[in-house]
Amino acid sequence: KQEVTQIPAALSVPEGENLVLNCSFTDSAIYNLQWFRQDPGKGLTSLLLIQSSQREQTSGRLNASLDKSSGRSTLYIAASQPGDSATYLCAVSRTDSWGKFQFGAGTQVVVTP
Amino acid sequence: SQTIHQWPATLVQPVGSPLSLECTVEGTSNPNLYWYRQAAGRGLQLLFYSVGIGQISSEVPQNLSASRPQDRQFILSSKKLLLSDSGFYLCAWSIVGGDEQFFGPGTRLTVL
């Protein structure tokens, strides 16, 4: 069974620092990996989707990398801002269960002014 | 553009009462639809998914059921709620052949 782990569970950084969020998974036979942001009491906002054939995706200040062989993905957020404070979740889907995501528990990020 | 709606936004129900949560998607046809639950201190758990009208797959045995009466409507139901059904329920959609999922605003359910 696929297990997805996000470490650390919580992270606090001063404004302007770069954020590095980690996601690890136990089964490398993944179809896709998706990063989400969740604000308190809200739904999930899709940030980046990395297909299994890709190594990274970029959107603005966000960059996500994928290393299937080591079972890891990293989300980088450059020059963090207080508005980046949220919980960040990663999710993976397997090649034999397309569309069914397994989620990590998330990393709660606080960016202090 | 596509949008996804869920209602109600919050719900407080007594144990043993019925439940009906609704999710609708606009701006796309024949989407895959998903119900997730996010319990306090736990990650998201996939409950049901649907690839078409009347086609429902359940991921975990439980007190809940799902139905898809129309192409862009997904309903989560229960005949008798349990305390353990409390949580944040999220509906999501993806296009057929695509894997990126898009989530609704969620329904906060408290069972007392």
PDB file of C-alpha atoms in Angstrom:
ATOM      1  CA  LYS A   1       0.000   0.000   0.000  1.00  0.00           C
ATOM      2  CA  GLN A   2       1.257   3.452  -0.912  1.00  0.00           C
ATOM      3  CA  GLU A   3       2.239   5.603   2.041  1.00  0.00           C
ATOM      4  CA  VAL A   4       2.863   9.313   1.691  1.00  0.00           C
ATOM      5  CA  THR A   5       4.817  11.200   4.345  1.00  0.00           C
ATOM      6  CA  GLN A   6       5.396  14.911   4.726  1.00  0.00           C
ATOM      7  CA  ILE A   7       8.115  16.149   7.021  1.00  0.00           C
ATOM      8  CA  PRO A   8       8.168  18.443   8.898  1.00  0.00           C
ATOM      9  CA  ALA A   9       4.579  18.599  10.114  1.00  0.00           C
ATOM     10  CA  ALA A  10       4.995  22.300  10.825  1.00  0.00           C
ATOM     11  CA  LEU A  11       7.416  24.997   9.758  1.00  0.00           C
ATOM     12  CA  SER A  12       7.860  28.652  10.662  1.00  0.00           C
ATOM     13  CA  VAL A  13      10.080  31.002   8.655  1.00  0.00           C
ATOM     14  CA  PRO A  14      10.616  34.747   8.490  1.00  0.00           C
ATOM     15  CA  GLU A  15       9.335  36.598   5.466  1.00  0.00           C
ATOM     16  CA  GLY A  16      11.732  36.531   2.528  1.00  0.00           C
ATOM     17  CA  GLU A  17      13.242  33.134   3.266  1.00  0.00           C
ATOM     18  CA  ASN A  18      12.872  30.306   0.779  1.00  0.00           C
ATOM     19  CA  LEU A  19      10.576  27.455   1.783  1.00  0.00           C
ATOM     20  CA  VAL A  20      11.476  23.817   1.184  1.00  0.00           C
ATOM     21  CA  LEU A  21       8.697  21.280   1.723  1.00  0.00           C
ATOM     22  CA  ASN A  22       9.281  17.558   1.450  1.00  0.00           C
ATOM     23  CA  CYS A  23       7.055  14.698   0.378  1.00  0.00           C
ATOM     24  CA  SER A  24       8.116  11.052   0.305  1.00  0.00           C
ATOM     25  CA  PHE A  25       6.240   8.013  -0.978  1.00  0.00           C
ATOM     26  CA  THR A  26       6.921   4.315  -0.610  1.00  0.00           C
ATOM     27  CA  ASP A  27       5.859   2.986  -4.026  1.00  0.00           C
ATOM     28  CA  SER A  28       7.683   4.450  -7.031  1.00  0.00           C
ATOM     29  CA  ALA A  29       5.006   3.211  -9.474  1.00  0.00           C
ATOM     30  CA  ILE A  30       3.212   6.519  -9.394  1.00  0.00           C
ATOM     31  CA  TYR A  31       1.113   8.050 -12.157  1.00  0.00           C
ATOM     32  CA  ASN A  32       1.112  11.656 -10.970  1.00  0.00           C
ATOM     33  CA  LEU A  33       2.020  13.773  -7.985  1.00  0.00           C
ATOM     34  CA  GLN A  34       0.072  16.893  -7.119  1.00  0.00           C
ATOM     35  CA  TRP A  35       0.804  19.668  -4.629  1.00  0.00           C
ATOM     36  CA  PHE A  36      -2.034  21.531  -2.945  1.00  0.00           C
ATOM     37  CA  ARG A  37      -2.460  24.430  -0.604  1.00  0.00           C
ATOM     38  CA  GLN A  38      -5.179  24.485   2.075  1.00  0.00           C
ATOM     39  CA  ASP A  39      -6.130  27.561   4.070  1.00  0.00           C
ATOM     40  CA  PRO A  40      -7.866  26.999   7.430  1.00  0.00           C
ATOM     41  CA  GLY A  41     -11.434  25.807   6.991  1.00  0.00           C
ATOM     42  CA  LYS A  42     -11.178  25.914   3.209  1.00  0.00           C
ATOM     43  CA  GLY A  43     -10.935  23.498   0.335  1.00  0.00           C
ATOM     44  CA  LEU A  44      -7.733  22.561  -1.443  1.00  0.00           C
ATOM     45  CA  THR A  45      -6.162  24.739  -4.117  1.00  0.00           C
ATOM     46  CA  SER A  46      -4.117  22.965  -6.763  1.00  0.00           C
ATOM     47  CA  LEU A  47      -0.591  24.354  -7.018  1.00  0.00           C
ATOM     48  CA  LEU A  48       1.338  22.047  -9.325  1.00  0.00           C
ATOM     49  CA  LEU A  49       0.847  18.679 -11.004  1.00  0.00           C
ATOM     50  CA  ILE A  50       3.902  16.630 -11.948  1.00  0.00           C
ATOM     51  CA  GLN A  51       3.324  13.736 -14.297  1.00  0.00           C
ATOM     52  CA  SER A  52       5.422  10.623 -13.792  1.00  0.00           C
ATOM     53  CA  SER A  53       7.477  11.355 -16.919  1.00  0.00           C
ATOM     54  CA  GLN A  54       8.438  14.818 -15.666  1.00  0.00           C
ATOM     55  CA  ARG A  55      11.148  15.830 -13.228  1.00  0.00           C
ATOM     56  CA  GLU A  56       9.845  19.241 -12.263  1.00  0.00           C
ATOM     57  CA  GLN A  57       7.164  21.849 -12.733  1.00  0.00           C
ATOM     58  CA  THR A  58       7.314  25.588 -12.158  1.00  0.00           C
ATOM     59  CA  SER A  59       4.707  28.254 -11.598  1.00  0.00           C
ATOM     60  CA  GLY A  60       5.803  31.719 -10.544  1.00  0.00           C
ATOM     61  CA  ARG A  61       7.644  31.459  -7.218  1.00  0.00           C
ATOM     62  CA  LEU A  62       6.810  27.762  -6.946  1.00  0.00           C
ATOM     63  CA  ASN A  63       8.942  24.910  -8.193  1.00  0.00           C
ATOM     64  CA  ALA A  64       8.254  21.242  -7.561  1.00  0.00           C
ATOM     65  CA  SER A  65      10.675  18.429  -8.322  1.00  0.00           C
ATOM     66  CA  LEU A  66      10.033  14.713  -8.572  1.00  0.00           C
ATOM     67  CA  ASP A  67      12.483  11.851  -8.115  1.00  0.00           C
ATOM     68  CA  LYS A  68      10.571   8.616  -8.522  1.00  0.00           C
ATOM     69  CA  SER A  69      13.558   6.369  -7.927  1.00  0.00           C
ATOM     70  CA  SER A  70      14.090   7.777  -4.446  1.00  0.00           C
ATOM     71  CA  GLY A  71      10.395   8.274  -3.772  1.00  0.00           C
ATOM     72  CA  ARG A  72      10.639  12.008  -3.155  1.00  0.00           C
ATOM     73  CA  SER A  73       9.158  15.292  -4.237  1.00  0.00           C
ATOM     74  CA  THR A  74      10.171  18.735  -3.036  1.00  0.00           C
ATOM     75  CA  LEU A  75       8.177  21.943  -3.256  1.00  0.00           C
ATOM     76  CA  TYR A  76      10.239  25.135  -3.251  1.00  0.00           C
ATOM     77  CA  ILE A  77       8.627  28.484  -2.589  1.00  0.00           C
ATOM     78  CA  ALA A  78      10.977  31.380  -3.270  1.00  0.00           C
ATOM     79  CA  ALA A  79      11.001  34.584  -1.236  1.00  0.00           C
ATOM     80  CA  SER A  80       8.186  33.577   1.104  1.00  0.00           C
ATOM     81  CA  GLN A  81       5.446  36.051   2.025  1.00  0.00           C
ATOM     82  CA  PRO A  82       2.958  36.078   4.924  1.00  0.00           C
ATOM     83  CA  GLY A  83       0.266  35.166   2.383  1.00  0.00           C
ATOM     84  CA  ASP A  84       2.051  31.848   1.832  1.00  0.00           C
ATOM     85  CA  SER A  85       1.002  30.774   5.330  1.00  0.00           C
ATOM     86  CA  ALA A  86      -1.153  27.675   4.866  1.00  0.00           C
ATOM     87  CA  THR A  87      -1.010  23.892   5.007  1.00  0.00           C
ATOM     88  CA  TYR A  88       0.649  22.291   1.998  1.00  0.00           C
ATOM     89  CA  LEU A  89      -0.348  18.773   0.967  1.00  0.00           C
ATOM     90  CA  CYS A  90       1.086  16.408  -1.558  1.00  0.00           C
ATOM     91  CA  ALA A  91      -0.818  13.549  -3.142  1.00  0.00           C
ATOM     92  CA  VAL A  92       0.222  10.689  -5.400  1.00  0.00           C
ATOM     93  CA  SER A  93      -1.735   8.382  -7.644  1.00  0.00           C
ATOM     94  CA  ARG A  94      -0.545   4.949  -8.685  1.00  0.00           C
ATOM     95  CA  THR A  95      -0.264   3.722 -12.241  1.00  0.00           C
ATOM     96  CA  ASP A  96      -2.760   0.948 -11.498  1.00  0.00           C
ATOM     97  CA  SER A  97      -5.268   3.193  -9.729  1.00  0.00           C
ATOM     98  CA  TRP A  98      -5.383   6.272 -11.875  1.00  0.00           C
ATOM     99  CA  GLY A  99      -7.276   9.142 -10.319  1.00  0.00           C
ATOM    100  CA  LYS A 100      -7.165   7.725  -6.805  1.00  0.00           C
ATOM    101  CA  PHE A 101      -4.878   9.934  -4.801  1.00  0.00           C
ATOM    102  CA  GLN A 102      -3.128   9.030  -1.584  1.00  0.00           C
ATOM    103  CA  PHE A 103      -2.533  12.166   0.477  1.00  0.00           C
ATOM    104  CA  GLY A 104       0.153  13.093   2.934  1.00  0.00           C
ATOM    105  CA  ALA A 105      -0.850  14.654   6.247  1.00  0.00           C
ATOM    106  CA  GLY A 106       0.519  18.029   5.190  1.00  0.00           C
ATOM    107  CA  THR A 107       3.046  20.606   6.352  1.00  0.00           C
ATOM    108  CA  GLN A 108       1.649  23.628   8.171  1.00  0.00           C
ATOM    109  CA  VAL A 109       3.629  26.711   7.182  1.00  0.00           C
ATOM    110  CA  VAL A 110       3.715  30.047   9.001  1.00  0.00           C
ATOM    111  CA  VAL A 111       5.574  32.946   7.416  1.00  0.00           C
ATOM    112  CA  THR A 112       6.193  35.706   9.950  1.00  0.00           C
ATOM    113  CA  PRO A 113       6.445  39.353   8.850  1.00  0.00           C
TER     114      PRO A 113
ATOM    115  CA  SER B   1     -13.966  28.237 -16.646  1.00  0.00           C
ATOM    116  CA  GLN B   2     -14.888  25.397 -14.381  1.00  0.00           C
ATOM    117  CA  THR B   3     -16.296  25.823 -10.903  1.00  0.00           C
ATOM    118  CA  ILE B   4     -17.322  23.370  -8.235  1.00  0.00           C
ATOM    119  CA  HIS B   5     -19.954  24.028  -5.597  1.00  0.00           C
ATOM    120  CA  GLN B   6     -20.730  22.264  -2.353  1.00  0.00           C
ATOM    121  CA  TRP B   7     -23.571  22.807   0.064  1.00  0.00           C
ATOM    122  CA  PRO B   8     -24.261  23.265   2.770  1.00  0.00           C
ATOM    123  CA  ALA B   9     -21.054  24.891   3.986  1.00  0.00           C
ATOM    124  CA  THR B  10     -21.628  23.773   7.560  1.00  0.00           C
ATOM    125  CA  LEU B  11     -23.993  21.286   9.119  1.00  0.00           C
ATOM    126  CA  VAL B  12     -24.711  20.171  12.670  1.00  0.00           C
ATOM    127  CA  GLN B  13     -26.721  16.978  12.930  1.00  0.00           C
ATOM    128  CA  PRO B  14     -27.761  14.672  15.781  1.00  0.00           C
ATOM    129  CA  VAL B  15     -26.601  11.076  15.895  1.00  0.00           C
ATOM    130  CA  GLY B  16     -29.000   8.838  14.001  1.00  0.00           C
ATOM    131  CA  SER B  17     -30.251  11.529  11.640  1.00  0.00           C
ATOM    132  CA  PRO B  18     -29.962  11.285   7.841  1.00  0.00           C
ATOM    133  CA  LEU B  19     -27.431  13.167   5.737  1.00  0.00           C
ATOM    134  CA  SER B  20     -27.351  14.569   2.241  1.00  0.00           C
ATOM    135  CA  LEU B  21     -24.439  16.621   0.931  1.00  0.00           C
ATOM    136  CA  GLU B  22     -24.445  17.912  -2.603  1.00  0.00           C
ATOM    137  CA  CYS B  23     -21.693  18.746  -5.049  1.00  0.00           C
ATOM    138  CA  THR B  24     -22.102  20.205  -8.524  1.00  0.00           C
ATOM    139  CA  VAL B  25     -19.569  21.067 -11.189  1.00  0.00           C
ATOM    140  CA  GLU B  26     -20.002  23.706 -13.871  1.00  0.00           C
ATOM    141  CA  GLY B  27     -18.125  24.306 -17.089  1.00  0.00           C
ATOM    142  CA  THR B  28     -17.142  20.755 -17.957  1.00  0.00           C
ATOM    143  CA  SER B  29     -18.802  17.581 -19.175  1.00  0.00           C
ATOM    144  CA  ASN B  30     -18.445  13.996 -17.997  1.00  0.00           C
ATOM    145  CA  PRO B  31     -15.995  14.754 -15.197  1.00  0.00           C
ATOM    146  CA  ASN B  32     -14.648  12.186 -12.791  1.00  0.00           C
ATOM    147  CA  LEU B  33     -16.017  13.046  -9.357  1.00  0.00           C
ATOM    148  CA  TYR B  34     -14.650  12.271  -5.910  1.00  0.00           C
ATOM    149  CA  TRP B  35     -15.737  12.511  -2.269  1.00  0.00           C
ATOM    150  CA  TYR B  36     -13.060  12.858   0.403  1.00  0.00           C
ATOM    151  CA  ARG B  37     -13.229  13.195   4.173  1.00  0.00           C
ATOM    152  CA  GLN B  38     -10.714  15.098   6.242  1.00  0.00           C
ATOM    153  CA  ALA B  39     -10.992  14.228   9.922  1.00  0.00           C
ATOM    154  CA  ALA B  40      -9.326  16.322  12.601  1.00  0.00           C
ATOM    155  CA  GLY B  41      -5.623  15.536  12.805  1.00  0.00           C
ATOM    156  CA  ARG B  42      -5.785  13.125   9.888  1.00  0.00           C
ATOM    157  CA  GLY B  43      -5.118  13.327   6.179  1.00  0.00           C
ATOM    158  CA  LEU B  44      -7.640  13.251   3.392  1.00  0.00           C
ATOM    159  CA  GLN B  45      -9.313   9.916   2.847  1.00  0.00           C
ATOM    160  CA  LEU B  46     -10.931   9.049  -0.481  1.00  0.00           C
ATOM    161  CA  LEU B  47     -14.465   7.799   0.164  1.00  0.00           C
ATOM    162  CA  PHE B  48     -16.070   7.423  -3.276  1.00  0.00           C
ATOM    163  CA  TYR B  49     -15.300   8.149  -6.882  1.00  0.00           C
ATOM    164  CA  SER B  50     -17.428   8.139 -10.016  1.00  0.00           C
ATOM    165  CA  VAL B  51     -16.520   7.987 -13.699  1.00  0.00           C
ATOM    166  CA  GLY B  52     -20.076   8.474 -14.962  1.00  0.00           C
ATOM    167  CA  ILE B  53     -23.782   8.711 -14.153  1.00  0.00           C
ATOM    168  CA  GLY B  54     -24.801   5.901 -11.834  1.00  0.00           C
ATOM    169  CA  GLN B  55     -21.235   4.557 -11.601  1.00  0.00           C
ATOM    170  CA  ILE B  56     -19.948   4.687  -8.037  1.00  0.00           C
ATOM    171  CA  SER B  57     -16.931   3.004  -6.524  1.00  0.00           C
ATOM    172  CA  SER B  58     -16.434   2.860  -2.784  1.00  0.00           C
ATOM    173  CA  GLU B  59     -12.977   2.980  -1.307  1.00  0.00           C
ATOM    174  CA  VAL B  60     -13.747   2.137   2.302  1.00  0.00           C
ATOM    175  CA  PRO B  61     -16.636   0.320   3.982  1.00  0.00           C
ATOM    176  CA  GLN B  62     -18.599   2.761   6.066  1.00  0.00           C
ATOM    177  CA  ASN B  63     -21.887   4.303   7.036  1.00  0.00           C
ATOM    178  CA  LEU B  64     -22.027   6.492   3.941  1.00  0.00           C
ATOM    179  CA  SER B  65     -23.177   6.092   0.355  1.00  0.00           C
ATOM    180  CA  ALA B  66     -22.845   8.163  -2.801  1.00  0.00           C
ATOM    181  CA  SER B  67     -24.946   8.702  -5.883  1.00  0.00           C
ATOM    182  CA  ARG B  68     -24.519  10.477  -9.195  1.00  0.00           C
ATOM    183  CA  PRO B  69     -27.985  11.190 -10.599  1.00  0.00           C
ATOM    184  CA  GLN B  70     -26.748  13.659 -13.208  1.00  0.00           C
ATOM    185  CA  ASP B  71     -23.496  14.136 -15.097  1.00  0.00           C
ATOM    186  CA  ARG B  72     -22.248  16.992 -12.931  1.00  0.00           C
ATOM    187  CA  GLN B  73     -23.980  16.211  -9.640  1.00  0.00           C
ATOM    188  CA  PHE B  74     -22.542  14.064  -6.881  1.00  0.00           C
ATOM    189  CA  ILE B  75     -24.390  13.370  -3.626  1.00  0.00           C
ATOM    190  CA  LEU B  76     -23.090  11.940  -0.361  1.00  0.00           C
ATOM    191  CA  SER B  77     -25.699  10.377   1.909  1.00  0.00           C
ATOM    192  CA  SER B  78     -26.233   8.502   5.109  1.00  0.00           C
ATOM    193  CA  LYS B  79     -29.377   6.972   6.588  1.00  0.00           C
ATOM    194  CA  LYS B  80     -28.172   7.251  10.180  1.00  0.00           C
ATOM    195  CA  LEU B  81     -25.213   9.395  11.176  1.00  0.00           C
ATOM    196  CA  LEU B  82     -22.619   8.259  13.689  1.00  0.00           C
ATOM    197  CA  LEU B  83     -20.391  10.428  15.849  1.00  0.00           C
ATOM    198  CA  SER B  84     -17.433   9.190  13.818  1.00  0.00           C
ATOM    199  CA  ASP B  85     -18.941  10.704  10.659  1.00  0.00           C
ATOM    200  CA  SER B  86     -17.949  14.180  11.838  1.00  0.00           C
ATOM    201  CA  GLY B  87     -15.369  15.826   9.631  1.00  0.00           C
ATOM    202  CA  PHE B  88     -14.700  18.069   6.678  1.00  0.00           C
ATOM    203  CA  TYR B  89     -16.132  16.643   3.455  1.00  0.00           C
ATOM    204  CA  LEU B  90     -14.579  17.662   0.189  1.00  0.00           C
ATOM    205  CA  CYS B  91     -15.774  17.059  -3.335  1.00  0.00           C
ATOM    206  CA  ALA B  92     -13.325  17.090  -6.234  1.00  0.00           C
ATOM    207  CA  TRP B  93     -13.380  16.666  -9.994  1.00  0.00           C
ATOM    208  CA  SER B  94     -10.951  15.835 -12.762  1.00  0.00           C
ATOM    209  CA  ILE B  95     -11.291  15.586 -16.510  1.00  0.00           C
ATOM    210  CA  VAL B  96     -11.489  12.163 -18.096  1.00  0.00           C
ATOM    211  CA  GLY B  97      -7.995  11.170 -19.107  1.00  0.00           C
ATOM    212  CA  GLY B  98      -6.431  13.770 -16.841  1.00  0.00           C
ATOM    213  CA  ASP B  99      -5.325  13.347 -13.290  1.00  0.00           C
ATOM    214  CA  GLU B 100      -5.196  16.864 -11.879  1.00  0.00           C
ATOM    215  CA  GLN B 101      -7.943  17.201  -9.294  1.00  0.00           C
ATOM    216  CA  PHE B 102      -9.783  20.366  -8.366  1.00  0.00           C
ATOM    217  CA  PHE B 103     -11.547  20.702  -5.055  1.00  0.00           C
ATOM    218  CA  GLY B 104     -14.692  22.378  -3.829  1.00  0.00           C
ATOM    219  CA  PRO B 105     -14.944  24.582  -0.720  1.00  0.00           C
ATOM    220  CA  GLY B 106     -15.996  21.707   1.532  1.00  0.00           C
ATOM    221  CA  THR B 107     -18.753  21.000   4.062  1.00  0.00           C
ATOM    222  CA  ARG B 108     -17.993  20.972   7.774  1.00  0.00           C
ATOM    223  CA  LEU B 109     -20.167  18.253   9.381  1.00  0.00           C
ATOM    224  CA  THR B 110     -20.516  17.987  13.147  1.00  0.00           C
ATOM    225  CA  VAL B 111     -22.464  15.056  14.529  1.00  0.00           C
ATOM    226  CA  LEU B 112     -23.587  15.524  18.143  1.00  0.00           C
TER     227      LEU B 112
END
